[in-house]
Short mmCIF file of C-alpha atoms and ligand atoms in Angstrom, two decimals:
data_model
loop_
_atom_site.label_atom_id
_atom_site.label_comp_id
_atom_site.label_asym_id
_atom_site.label_seq_id
_atom_site.Cartn_x
_atom_site.Cartn_y
_atom_site.Cartn_z
CA MET A 1 12.36 24.63 14.10
CA LEU A 2 14.44 22.81 11.44
CA LEU A 3 11.77 21.90 9.34
CA PRO A 4 10.28 25.88 8.76
CA LEU A 5 13.56 26.91 8.36
CA ALA A 6 14.40 24.34 5.90
CA ASN A 7 11.23 25.29 3.96
CA PHE A 8 11.89 29.00 4.04
CA TYR A 9 15.38 28.26 2.29
CA LYS A 10 13.82 25.64 -0.02
CA ILE A 11 11.35 28.73 -1.00
CA VAL A 12 13.96 31.46 -1.22
CA PHE A 13 16.68 29.73 -2.76
CA GLY A 14 15.52 26.84 -4.45
CA GLN A 15 16.07 22.87 -4.11
CA TRP A 16 19.43 22.64 -4.20
CA LEU A 17 20.26 24.84 -1.19
CA HIS A 18 17.63 23.26 0.71
CA ASN A 19 19.41 19.64 0.19
CA PHE A 20 22.38 21.36 1.10
CA TYR A 21 20.97 22.72 3.98
CA GLN A 22 19.70 19.37 5.05
CA LEU A 23 23.05 17.98 4.78
CA LEU A 24 24.55 20.29 7.07
CA ASN A 25 22.14 19.58 9.64
CA PHE A 26 22.44 15.96 9.49
CA ASN A 27 24.33 15.42 12.74
CA TRP A 28 22.12 17.47 14.28
CA LEU A 29 19.41 15.76 13.23
CA LYS A 30 20.99 12.62 14.96
CA LEU A 31 21.25 14.31 17.89
CA LEU A 32 17.58 15.12 17.80
CA PHE A 33 17.09 11.64 17.48
CA ARG A 34 18.57 10.61 20.68
CA PRO A 35 15.12 11.21 22.83
CA LEU A 36 13.65 8.66 20.70
CA VAL A 37 16.18 5.98 21.77
CA HIS A 38 15.40 6.71 25.53
CA TYR A 39 11.68 6.63 24.82
CA GLN A 40 12.01 3.27 23.49
CA PHE A 41 14.02 2.05 26.58
CA THR A 42 10.72 3.24 28.72
CA ILE A 43 8.45 1.79 26.00
CA LYS A 44 10.35 -1.64 26.19
CA LYS A 45 9.66 -1.58 30.31
CA ILE A 46 6.07 -1.08 29.46
CA ASP A 47 5.92 -3.81 27.18
CA ARG A 48 7.27 -6.27 29.72
CA LYS A 49 4.79 -5.46 32.06
CA LEU A 50 2.08 -5.57 29.59
CA GLU A 51 3.53 -9.39 28.65
CA ASN A 52 3.72 -9.92 32.38
CA ARG A 53 -0.07 -8.91 32.64
CA SER A 54 -1.18 -10.67 29.66
CA LYS A 55 0.29 -13.71 31.12
CA GLU A 56 -1.79 -13.21 34.05
CA GLY A 57 -5.10 -13.21 31.74
CA CYS A 58 -5.46 -9.27 31.57
CA LYS A 59 -5.88 -7.83 28.09
CA ARG A 60 -3.97 -4.51 27.32
CA ASN A 61 -6.70 -1.78 27.81
CA LEU A 62 -6.92 1.59 26.31
CA VAL A 63 -5.50 3.19 29.39
CA VAL A 64 -2.07 1.56 29.09
CA ASP A 65 -2.20 2.85 25.45
CA ARG A 66 -2.68 6.05 26.41
CA ILE A 67 -0.06 6.20 28.60
CA ARG A 68 2.42 5.40 26.06
CA TRP A 69 0.94 7.72 23.74
CA MET A 70 1.48 10.43 25.92
CA LEU A 71 4.92 9.56 27.16
CA PHE A 72 5.75 9.43 23.27
CA LEU A 73 4.34 12.75 22.88
CA SER A 74 6.54 14.30 25.75
CA PHE A 75 9.83 12.72 23.99
CA LEU A 76 8.55 13.90 20.68
CA LYS A 77 8.22 17.58 22.16
CA GLN A 78 12.05 17.43 22.13
CA MET A 79 12.46 17.21 18.57
CA GLU A 80 11.29 18.36 15.08
CA MET A 81 10.25 16.02 12.71
CA PRO A 82 8.71 16.17 9.25
CA PHE A 83 5.54 15.37 10.60
CA ARG A 84 3.18 16.12 13.43
CA PHE A 85 0.85 14.21 15.54
CA ILE A 86 -2.66 14.57 16.08
CA ASN A 87 -5.61 12.56 17.93
CA GLY A 88 -6.61 9.91 15.45
CA PRO A 89 -9.97 7.72 14.94
CA SER A 90 -10.96 6.74 18.84
CA SER A 91 -8.27 9.06 20.20
CA LEU A 92 -5.75 6.78 18.99
CA PRO A 93 -1.83 8.26 18.10
CA CYS A 94 -1.53 9.53 14.43
CA VAL A 95 0.99 10.80 12.18
CA PHE A 96 -0.40 13.94 10.53
CA LEU A 97 1.57 14.42 7.01
CA SER A 98 0.76 17.70 4.95
CA GLU A 99 2.50 19.17 1.93
CA PRO A 100 2.91 22.78 0.49
CA GLY A 101 0.44 21.83 -2.05
CA GLY A 102 -2.31 21.67 0.50
CA SER A 103 -2.93 17.61 0.31
CA SER A 104 -2.35 15.54 3.69
CA ALA A 105 -2.19 12.19 5.07
CA GLN A 106 -2.67 10.40 8.25
CA VAL A 107 -1.26 7.37 9.45
CA LEU A 108 -2.07 5.48 12.76
CA LEU A 109 0.64 4.05 14.74
CA SER A 110 -1.93 1.21 15.81
CA GLY A 111 -2.24 -1.11 12.46
CA GLY A 112 0.08 1.10 10.75
CA GLN A 113 -2.63 2.19 8.59
CA VAL A 114 -3.06 5.43 6.43
CA VAL A 115 -6.39 6.61 7.61
CA SER A 116 -6.68 9.77 5.56
CA TRP A 117 -5.13 11.07 2.28
CA LYS A 118 -6.82 14.16 1.32
CA ASN A 119 -6.41 16.48 -1.92
CA GLU A 120 -5.54 20.02 -2.32
CA GLN A 121 -9.14 20.57 -1.95
CA GLY A 122 -9.42 18.87 1.32
CA GLU A 123 -11.51 16.16 -0.07
CA GLU A 124 -10.93 12.46 1.30
CA LEU A 125 -9.65 9.65 -1.16
CA LEU A 126 -9.73 7.05 0.85
CA PHE A 127 -12.67 5.01 1.70
CA LYS A 128 -13.87 4.75 5.50
CA SER A 129 -16.81 2.16 6.46
CA SER A 130 -19.44 3.92 8.06
CA LYS A 131 -20.04 1.18 10.31
CA ALA A 132 -16.48 0.91 12.55
CA THR A 133 -17.25 -1.18 15.61
CA GLY A 134 -14.36 0.90 17.48
CA LYS A 135 -13.95 -1.96 20.11
CA SER A 136 -10.76 -2.53 19.46
CA PRO A 137 -7.59 -0.59 17.11
CA ARG A 138 -8.49 -3.33 14.53
CA THR A 139 -12.06 -2.28 14.35
CA SER A 140 -11.83 1.30 15.19
CA PHE A 141 -11.40 2.06 11.68
CA LYS A 142 -12.11 0.27 8.48
CA GLY A 143 -10.72 1.46 5.07
CA GLY A 144 -7.71 3.41 4.07
CA ILE A 145 -4.61 1.57 3.28
CA SER A 146 -2.70 -1.01 5.61
CA VAL A 147 -0.32 -3.54 4.91
CA CYS A 148 -1.52 -7.41 5.15
CA PHE A 149 1.70 -9.39 6.44
CA PRO A 150 2.92 -12.50 6.80
CA GLN A 151 -0.07 -13.47 4.68
CA PHE A 152 -3.23 -11.76 2.65
CA GLY A 153 -6.41 -12.88 2.13
CA ASN A 154 -6.97 -16.64 3.56
CA SER A 155 -4.21 -17.74 1.50
CA GLY A 156 -2.43 -19.35 4.29
CA SER A 157 -2.96 -20.91 7.88
CA LEU A 158 -1.81 -17.76 9.45
CA GLY A 159 -5.38 -15.78 9.62
CA HIS A 160 -7.20 -13.62 7.27
CA GLN A 161 -4.97 -11.05 5.97
CA GLY A 162 -1.96 -11.46 8.58
CA SER A 163 -1.77 -9.75 11.88
CA SER A 164 0.23 -6.73 10.89
CA SER A 165 -2.84 -4.46 10.68
CA SER A 166 -3.92 -5.27 14.23
CA LYS A 167 -0.43 -4.45 15.88
CA LEU A 168 0.93 -1.35 17.37
CA TRP A 169 3.87 -0.16 15.19
CA SER A 170 6.63 2.18 16.42
CA LEU A 171 8.08 5.01 14.60
CA ASN A 172 11.27 4.27 13.00
CA ASN A 173 14.39 6.27 14.12
CA CYS A 174 16.52 4.51 11.75
CA PRO A 175 14.76 4.80 8.54
CA LEU A 176 16.51 2.79 5.87
CA HIS A 177 16.93 5.29 3.15
CA LEU A 178 16.31 3.00 0.33
CA VAL A 179 13.46 5.36 -0.78
CA PRO A 180 14.22 8.55 -2.40
CA THR A 181 13.17 11.24 0.21
CA GLY A 182 12.08 14.12 -2.29
CA SER A 183 8.94 14.51 -0.28
CA PRO A 184 8.84 16.91 3.22
CA SER A 185 6.58 14.87 4.66
CA SER A 186 7.17 11.40 5.58
CA VAL A 187 7.28 8.72 8.07
CA GLU A 188 8.94 5.42 8.68
CA LEU A 189 7.04 2.93 11.04
CA ILE A 190 8.38 -0.42 12.21
CA LEU A 191 6.60 -3.54 13.64
CA LYS A 192 8.86 -6.38 15.34
CA PRO A 193 7.12 -9.62 16.73
CA THR A 194 6.63 -9.51 20.15
CA GLU A 195 7.35 -12.34 22.58
CA ASN A 196 3.70 -13.31 22.52
CA ASP A 197 3.63 -12.87 18.46
CA ILE A 198 6.49 -15.40 18.34
CA ARG A 199 4.79 -17.85 20.42
CA ILE A 200 2.23 -17.83 17.74
CA TRP A 201 4.12 -17.57 14.52
CA PRO A 202 8.07 -18.09 15.59
CA ARG A 203 9.78 -16.10 12.97
CA SER A 204 11.47 -13.23 13.65
CA PHE A 205 11.50 -10.07 11.35
CA GLU A 206 10.93 -6.44 10.95
CA LEU A 207 8.13 -4.99 8.72
CA ARG A 208 8.58 -1.59 7.98
CA ILE A 209 6.35 1.08 6.12
CA HIS A 210 7.96 4.22 4.85
CA VAL A 211 5.07 6.66 3.98
CA SER A 212 5.55 9.87 1.93
CA LEU A 213 3.36 12.53 0.64
CA GLY A 214 4.08 14.23 -2.46
CA SER A 215 1.56 16.78 -4.62
CA GLY A 216 -1.09 14.15 -5.61
CA LYS A 217 0.92 11.46 -4.64
CA LEU A 218 1.21 9.04 -1.75
CA THR A 219 4.42 6.83 -1.83
CA ILE A 220 4.01 3.32 0.31
CA VAL A 221 7.33 1.37 0.56
CA PRO A 222 6.69 -1.70 2.77
CA GLN A 223 10.13 -3.52 3.58
CA VAL A 224 10.51 -7.00 5.12
CA LYS A 225 13.82 -7.77 6.98
CA ASN A 226 14.59 -11.28 7.96
CA THR A 227 16.33 -11.04 11.46
CA ASP A 228 16.40 -14.90 12.07
CA SER A 229 19.07 -17.34 10.69
CA LYS A 230 16.21 -19.54 9.14
CA SER A 231 14.18 -18.50 6.14
CA LEU A 232 11.13 -16.52 6.26
CA SER A 233 8.07 -17.16 4.24
CA PHE A 234 5.64 -14.96 3.75
CA THR A 235 2.53 -13.25 0.77
CA ILE A 236 2.13 -9.45 1.30
CA ALA A 237 -0.32 -7.09 0.11
CA VAL A 238 -0.70 -3.46 0.18
CA HIS A 239 -4.37 -2.93 0.87
CA ASN A 240 -6.19 0.14 -0.66
CA TYR A 241 -9.55 1.05 -0.01
CA LEU A 242 -10.42 4.06 -2.31
CA SER A 243 -13.30 6.32 -2.44
CA VAL A 244 -15.66 6.60 -5.58
CA SER A 245 -18.66 8.26 -6.01
CA ASP A 246 -20.44 5.55 -7.07
CA ILE A 247 -19.33 1.92 -7.95
CA SER A 248 -21.39 1.51 -11.06
CA GLU A 249 -19.92 4.56 -12.49
CA VAL A 250 -16.12 3.10 -11.82
CA ARG A 251 -13.88 0.84 -14.32
CA VAL A 252 -10.68 -0.54 -13.67
CA GLU A 253 -8.18 -0.53 -16.66
CA GLY A 254 -4.61 -2.20 -16.97
CA LEU A 255 -5.96 -5.77 -15.93
CA GLU A 256 -7.35 -6.85 -19.47
CA THR A 257 -5.78 -10.01 -20.66
CA HIS A 258 -4.00 -10.98 -17.16
CA ASP A 259 -5.51 -13.97 -15.72
CA TYR A 260 -6.94 -13.86 -12.36
CA LEU A 261 -7.70 -16.50 -9.29
CA ASP A 262 -11.44 -15.85 -8.62
CA ASN A 263 -11.99 -15.82 -4.70
CA LEU A 264 -15.65 -16.23 -5.27
CA LEU A 265 -15.30 -19.56 -7.41
CA HIS A 266 -12.28 -21.36 -5.17
CA ARG A 267 -9.83 -19.49 -6.65
CA GLU A 268 -10.19 -20.83 -10.17
CA ARG A 269 -8.18 -19.56 -12.75
CA PHE A 270 -9.66 -17.31 -15.63
CA THR A 271 -8.32 -14.90 -18.32
CA GLU A 272 -9.84 -11.36 -18.18
CA GLN A 273 -11.35 -10.72 -21.64
CA ALA A 274 -12.82 -7.07 -21.20
CA ASP A 275 -10.90 -3.99 -21.71
CA ALA A 276 -11.76 -2.70 -18.57
CA LEU A 277 -13.50 -4.13 -15.26
CA THR A 278 -16.58 -2.52 -14.36
CA PHE A 279 -18.92 -3.55 -11.24
CA ASP A 280 -22.28 -5.22 -11.03
CA GLY A 281 -22.00 -7.58 -8.57
CA GLU A 282 -19.51 -8.87 -6.01
CA VAL A 283 -15.96 -9.17 -7.29
CA ASP A 284 -12.89 -10.57 -5.07
CA ARG A 285 -10.37 -11.49 -7.62
CA ILE A 286 -6.19 -11.84 -7.75
CA TYR A 287 -5.07 -10.78 -10.85
CA LEU A 288 -1.43 -12.27 -11.60
CA GLU A 289 1.49 -10.86 -12.66
CA THR A 290 -0.04 -7.40 -13.93
CA GLN A 291 1.37 -4.50 -15.77
CA THR A 292 3.17 -1.79 -12.99
CA ASN A 293 0.41 0.69 -13.46
CA ILE A 294 -3.46 0.51 -12.88
CA ALA A 295 -5.96 3.21 -13.57
CA ILE A 296 -9.03 3.53 -11.42
CA ILE A 297 -11.51 5.61 -13.25
CA ASP A 298 -14.06 7.34 -11.52
CA HIS A 299 -16.48 8.59 -14.47
CA GLU A 300 -19.08 10.27 -11.89
CA LYS A 301 -16.39 12.21 -10.09
CA LYS A 302 -14.12 12.72 -13.37
CA ARG A 303 -11.39 11.36 -11.20
CA THR A 304 -8.36 8.78 -12.14
CA PHE A 305 -6.26 6.93 -9.44
CA VAL A 306 -3.20 5.71 -11.04
CA LEU A 307 -2.08 2.77 -8.59
CA ARG A 308 1.62 2.06 -9.49
CA LYS A 309 3.24 -0.85 -8.08
CA ASP A 310 6.78 -1.77 -8.49
CA GLY A 311 7.79 -5.11 -7.12
CA LEU A 312 4.56 -6.67 -6.31
CA PRO A 313 3.50 -8.32 -9.08
CA ASP A 314 -0.27 -9.11 -8.38
CA ALA A 315 -3.20 -6.93 -8.02
CA VAL A 316 -6.29 -7.55 -5.97
CA VAL A 317 -9.88 -6.07 -6.72
CA TRP A 318 -12.70 -6.24 -4.38
CA ASN A 319 -16.07 -5.01 -3.74
CA PRO A 320 -18.54 -6.68 -1.53
CA TRP A 321 -21.49 -5.50 -3.29
CA THR A 322 -24.75 -5.97 -0.86
CA LYS A 323 -22.94 -9.11 1.14
CA ARG A 324 -23.70 -8.19 4.41
CA LEU A 325 -20.35 -7.55 6.72
CA SER A 326 -20.14 -6.91 10.21
CA ASP A 327 -17.93 -3.76 9.70
CA PHE A 328 -19.46 -2.07 6.48
CA GLY A 329 -22.44 -0.10 6.57
CA ASP A 330 -25.53 -1.39 4.13
CA ASN A 331 -24.63 1.20 1.00
CA ASP A 332 -20.78 1.68 1.83
CA TYR A 333 -20.09 -0.87 -0.81
CA THR A 334 -21.55 1.90 -3.55
CA GLN A 335 -18.77 4.42 -2.51
CA MET A 336 -15.45 2.22 -2.30
CA VAL A 337 -13.27 -0.09 -4.29
CA CYS A 338 -10.38 -2.11 -3.24
CA VAL A 339 -7.45 -2.43 -5.80
CA ASN A 340 -4.31 -3.69 -3.84
CA SER A 341 -0.99 -4.51 -4.67
CA ALA A 342 -0.07 -7.98 -3.72
CA ALA A 343 2.28 -10.62 -3.66
CA SER A 344 0.24 -13.98 -3.92
CA TRP A 345 3.34 -16.46 -4.52
CA ILE A 346 5.08 -17.36 -1.03
CA LEU A 347 8.09 -14.97 -1.08
CA LYS A 348 11.02 -16.47 0.95
CA CYS A 349 13.84 -14.52 2.50
CA PHE A 350 17.02 -16.92 2.65
CA PHE A 351 19.32 -14.97 4.49
CA ASN A 352 19.48 -12.76 7.45
CA GLY A 353 19.44 -8.89 6.55
CA PHE A 354 18.24 -6.68 3.64
CA SER A 355 18.66 -6.84 -0.31
CA LEU A 356 16.71 -4.89 -2.59
CA LEU A 357 14.62 -6.12 -5.61
CA HIS A 358 15.00 -3.48 -7.68
CA ARG A 359 18.84 -1.65 -7.91
CA LEU A 360 18.13 1.76 -6.14
CA SER A 361 19.19 3.62 -9.14
CA ASP A 362 16.73 2.03 -11.22
CA TYR A 363 14.37 2.65 -9.16
CA GLN A 364 14.90 6.12 -8.87
CA SER A 365 14.98 6.78 -12.51
CA ASN A 366 11.49 5.06 -12.84
CA LEU A 367 10.07 7.02 -10.46
CA SER A 368 11.10 10.08 -11.54
CA ARG A 369 10.05 9.21 -15.25
CA PHE A 370 6.66 8.02 -13.78
CA VAL A 371 6.34 11.34 -11.56
CA GLN A 372 7.07 13.36 -14.92
CA LYS A 373 4.29 11.49 -16.59
CA CYS A 374 1.59 11.86 -13.83
CA LYS A 375 2.51 14.98 -12.24
CA THR A 376 -0.94 15.70 -11.06
CA ALA A 377 -2.49 12.28 -10.91
CA TYR A 378 -3.01 10.62 -7.44
CA CYS A 379 -0.76 8.38 -7.91
CA ILE A 380 -0.31 5.52 -4.98
CA HIS A 381 2.76 4.19 -5.19
CA ASP A 382 3.65 0.95 -3.73
CA VAL A 383 7.56 -0.35 -4.01
CA HIS A 384 8.52 -3.16 -2.24
CA CYS A 385 11.89 -4.14 -1.67
CA TYR A 386 12.06 -7.71 -0.24
CA ASP A 387 14.41 -9.71 0.87
CA LEU A 388 13.79 -12.18 -2.05
CA VAL A 389 13.35 -14.75 -3.25
CA ALA A 390 9.74 -16.01 -4.98
CA THR A 391 9.45 -19.53 -5.25
CA GLY A 392 9.46 -20.57 -8.79
CA LEU A 393 12.30 -17.93 -9.74
CA PRO A 394 15.91 -19.25 -9.62
CA LEU A 395 16.74 -19.49 -5.98
CA ILE A 396 19.60 -17.45 -4.83
CA THR A 397 21.17 -18.00 -1.87
CA SER A 398 24.04 -15.62 -1.45
CA ALA A 399 23.25 -12.32 -3.15
CA SER A 400 23.89 -9.76 -0.23
CA HIS A 401 24.33 -7.36 -3.17
CA PRO A 402 22.27 -7.60 -6.51
CA HIS A 403 24.90 -7.01 -8.81
CA SER A 404 27.04 -9.84 -7.47
CA CYS A 405 24.46 -12.74 -8.90
CA PRO A 406 24.56 -13.07 -12.37
CA LYS A 407 21.22 -15.03 -11.96
CA LEU A 408 19.80 -12.14 -10.13
CA LYS A 409 21.32 -9.53 -12.98
CA GLU A 410 19.54 -11.44 -15.38
CA PHE A 411 16.57 -11.69 -13.72
CA PHE A 412 16.58 -7.61 -12.80
CA GLU A 413 17.47 -7.09 -16.56
CA ASP A 414 14.32 -9.14 -17.70
CA LYS A 415 12.17 -7.24 -15.29
CA MET A 416 13.48 -3.77 -16.22
CA GLU A 417 12.52 -4.49 -19.89
CA ASN A 418 9.16 -5.76 -19.03
CA ASP A 419 8.16 -2.77 -16.83
CA GLU A 420 9.65 -0.80 -19.86
CA GLU A 421 6.83 -2.41 -21.77
CA SER A 422 4.70 -2.04 -19.46
CA ARG A 423 4.80 1.59 -18.58
CA GLY A 424 4.36 2.23 -22.49
CA VAL A 425 7.84 3.81 -22.87
CA SER A 426 8.04 3.18 -26.34
CA LYS A 427 4.43 4.03 -27.22
CA LYS A 428 4.06 7.77 -27.37
CA VAL A 429 0.82 7.83 -25.48
CA GLU A 430 0.87 10.47 -23.01
CA ASN A 431 -2.73 10.05 -20.95
CA PRO A 432 -3.88 7.07 -21.83
CA TYR A 433 -7.38 7.53 -19.60
CA PRO A 434 -10.34 9.37 -20.39
CA TYR A 435 -10.17 11.94 -17.80
CA PRO A 436 -7.00 14.36 -17.30
CA LEU A 437 -4.71 13.01 -15.02
CA SER A 438 -4.54 16.60 -13.33
CA VAL A 439 -7.58 15.67 -10.97
CA SER A 440 -9.82 18.58 -11.16
CA VAL A 441 -12.43 16.90 -9.56
CA THR A 442 -14.63 20.08 -8.85
CA SER A 443 -14.75 20.67 -12.83
CA PRO A 444 -17.52 19.05 -14.72
CA THR A 445 -15.79 19.53 -17.98
CA GLY A 446 -12.95 17.02 -18.15
CA SER A 447 -11.93 15.60 -21.35
CA SER A 448 -9.03 14.38 -22.76
CA GLY A 449 -7.45 12.36 -25.86
CA GLY A 450 -9.64 13.75 -28.02
CA LEU A 451 -12.93 12.44 -26.27
CA THR A 452 -15.83 14.73 -25.58
CA ARG A 453 -17.10 13.94 -21.95
CA GLN A 454 -20.74 14.64 -20.69
CA GLY A 455 -20.89 16.66 -18.02
CA SER A 456 -20.83 15.57 -14.25
CA ILE A 457 -23.87 14.07 -12.77
CA THR A 458 -25.37 14.25 -9.35
CA LYS A 459 -26.51 11.60 -7.24
CA ASN A 460 -30.15 12.49 -7.95
CA ASN A 461 -29.78 12.85 -11.42
CA ASN A 462 -29.80 8.95 -11.74
CA SER A 463 -30.73 8.65 -15.33
CA ALA A 464 -27.95 10.64 -17.34
CA CYS A 465 -25.84 8.39 -19.03
CA LEU A 466 -21.92 8.32 -18.69
CA CYS A 467 -21.38 6.31 -21.35
CA SER A 468 -18.34 6.31 -23.39
CA PRO A 469 -19.01 8.04 -26.78
CA THR A 470 -16.55 5.51 -28.23
CA THR A 471 -18.28 1.93 -29.66
CA HIS A 472 -14.95 -0.45 -29.80
CA ALA A 473 -15.08 -3.00 -27.57
CA GLY A 474 -14.61 -2.59 -24.14
CA SER A 475 -15.60 1.19 -24.56
CA PHE A 476 -16.98 2.17 -21.21
CA ARG A 477 -20.93 1.83 -20.83
CA CYS A 478 -22.69 3.18 -17.52
CA ARG A 479 -25.23 1.13 -15.47
CA LEU A 480 -28.19 2.03 -17.84
CA HIS A 481 -26.39 0.49 -21.06
CA ARG A 482 -24.09 -1.88 -19.66
CA ILE A 483 -24.65 -5.42 -21.09
CA PRO A 484 -24.28 -8.51 -18.69
CA SER A 485 -20.89 -9.57 -17.76
CA LEU A 486 -18.93 -11.19 -20.71
CA GLN A 487 -18.52 -15.23 -20.53
CA ARG A 488 -15.69 -16.10 -18.30
CA THR A 489 -12.94 -17.94 -20.13
CA LYS A 490 -10.85 -20.14 -18.41
CA SER A 491 -7.00 -19.80 -18.01
CA MET A 492 -5.14 -21.94 -20.71
CA ASP A 493 -2.30 -22.84 -18.31
CA GLN A 494 -4.54 -23.12 -15.28
CA ASP A 495 -3.35 -26.38 -14.81
CA ALA A 496 0.47 -25.42 -14.81
CA HIS A 497 -0.22 -22.66 -12.71
CA GLN A 498 -1.64 -24.73 -9.85
CA GLN A 499 1.09 -26.77 -9.84
CA HIS A 500 3.58 -23.87 -10.04
CA HIS A 501 2.96 -21.17 -7.44
CA HIS A 502 -0.27 -20.83 -6.34
CA SER A 503 -1.53 -24.11 -4.50
CA LYS A 504 2.03 -25.13 -2.84
CA PRO A 505 3.20 -23.95 0.25
CA ASP A 506 6.77 -24.24 0.68
CA PRO A 507 8.60 -26.33 3.19
CA ALA A 508 9.47 -23.88 5.26
CA SER A 509 5.81 -22.65 5.73
CA THR A 510 4.42 -25.93 6.00
CA THR A 511 6.68 -26.56 9.17
CA GLN A 512 5.29 -23.30 10.52
CA GLY A 513 1.85 -24.60 9.16
CA SER A 514 0.88 -25.50 12.73
CA ALA A 515 0.92 -22.06 14.10
CA THR A 516 -2.48 -20.02 13.66
CA ILE A 517 -2.49 -15.94 14.17
CA SER A 518 -5.91 -15.86 14.79
CA HIS A 519 -7.86 -12.39 14.14
O1 BG6 B 601 -11.37 -7.25 5.91
P1 BG6 B 601 -10.08 -6.82 5.28
O2 BG6 B 601 -9.06 -7.03 5.77
O3 BG6 B 601 -10.56 -5.20 4.93
O4 BG6 B 601 -10.08 -7.31 3.74
C1 BG6 B 601 -11.45 -7.25 2.99
C2 BG6 B 601 -11.30 -7.86 1.52
O5 BG6 B 601 -10.06 -7.74 1.16
C3 BG6 B 601 -9.63 -8.05 -0.21
O6 BG6 B 601 -8.66 -7.44 -0.52
C4 BG6 B 601 -9.96 -9.62 -0.19
O7 BG6 B 601 -9.59 -10.08 -1.46
C5 BG6 B 601 -10.97 -10.03 0.37
O8 BG6 B 601 -11.06 -11.24 0.33
C6 BG6 B 601 -11.31 -9.61 1.60
O9 BG6 B 601 -12.56 -9.93 2.11
#
């Protein structure tokens, strides 16, 4: 009841009155959330029963999951939320977000995965494998966006991509309000380790993911809270499977001159020489400390995704090409590219509780600046507020408030300066990408920056050339005119880096190294 009314006020009286209205209703909202607390009690009882069952050797089955789901729905009926529930893939409980512009997103409670993000025209922007096996929640859906925690990739002892995407997340009834909630449609999920998980990885934490949908923009904020008195070490990534028309016509910009670790060559370190990354074979790379914005340009669809990642320094680019994968259809690789934001350093939370890497005010002003700049682009917006500190950075043991610690302050200031630079604030370039950031996917006549583009081609018209008309080094060349990949240059400071942060697990994680989460 509240949300339609709030929207009505918003339309009729404008944003300020809408905010006022929401403020007035704050206490009512709290009351409405109460049934959820009761729900959680009931869920805990079920969880205990499940624990007992698993001790007896029984596995959690779909019927139990469905009972939980129905119970959950009945509680939800008692309250209004800024989203609604639908049946997701394999009938799993799924949060449905929509916004007045007509775009929508779906978030699965199982795995905390964003399984769909559709634009105003109803076109799917996220990739979904055609060959999901459906045998478990983990395999019922391959693609979308998920959080890899407490480890991404195979970089540690905790199993491929950590375990967070195979767990059942709960709705968080006490969102942290760390993120600006301009979007009327958002949800926050929370994952806490069960007793079973703790047996495998003896760490206590809370992993939250805040997903909000705006016009042409999906914002994902993962947050990690150390609820232990011991330090918590982890790596993390937001794994984005983007849907593209044809991988051969895609290029990724924003990675030039950055060093990367090549997962296909035992993480050997190279420097990116090309102006843009194009694909003509398998790619699996971790680009280190990249700039904040990365553009994924789909020439055939004339569509640009902008991945903006704050707080997560690295970017992973992956396409398996023709490699056989059990959960990928034969030609699925042509329609996807993963560009993930990640922290490949081992991050360490030293103290119990939350602290922010970015001061909230900085974050908010950066956000609005960015939103203004890319009004209608599809921006995936990952902001990672973690409970610090990365190995290799000054160790901060008592910074419960970022402003109170001079070292942390210094770090913020440096970071803000770099961010300013990387966002090109001083350079007055409005739209550096060849296709307009307003993504008119249906229009074949996109142009920008004075470049004239050729018309869109269809799949049947394979002989059409999509090369950029420019001729400088790095100008886009379509698959018909692409020259073999550039000779890669080994990074100058490879040895230094290897000694520095990637090869050395920190002592805390070594002590937990005997534990393995299998997947
Ligand atoms: O199987 P997932 O979790 O979807 O991950 C797929 C790939 O994701 C990429 O990000 C990794 O770099 C690859 O090594 C990995 O194989």
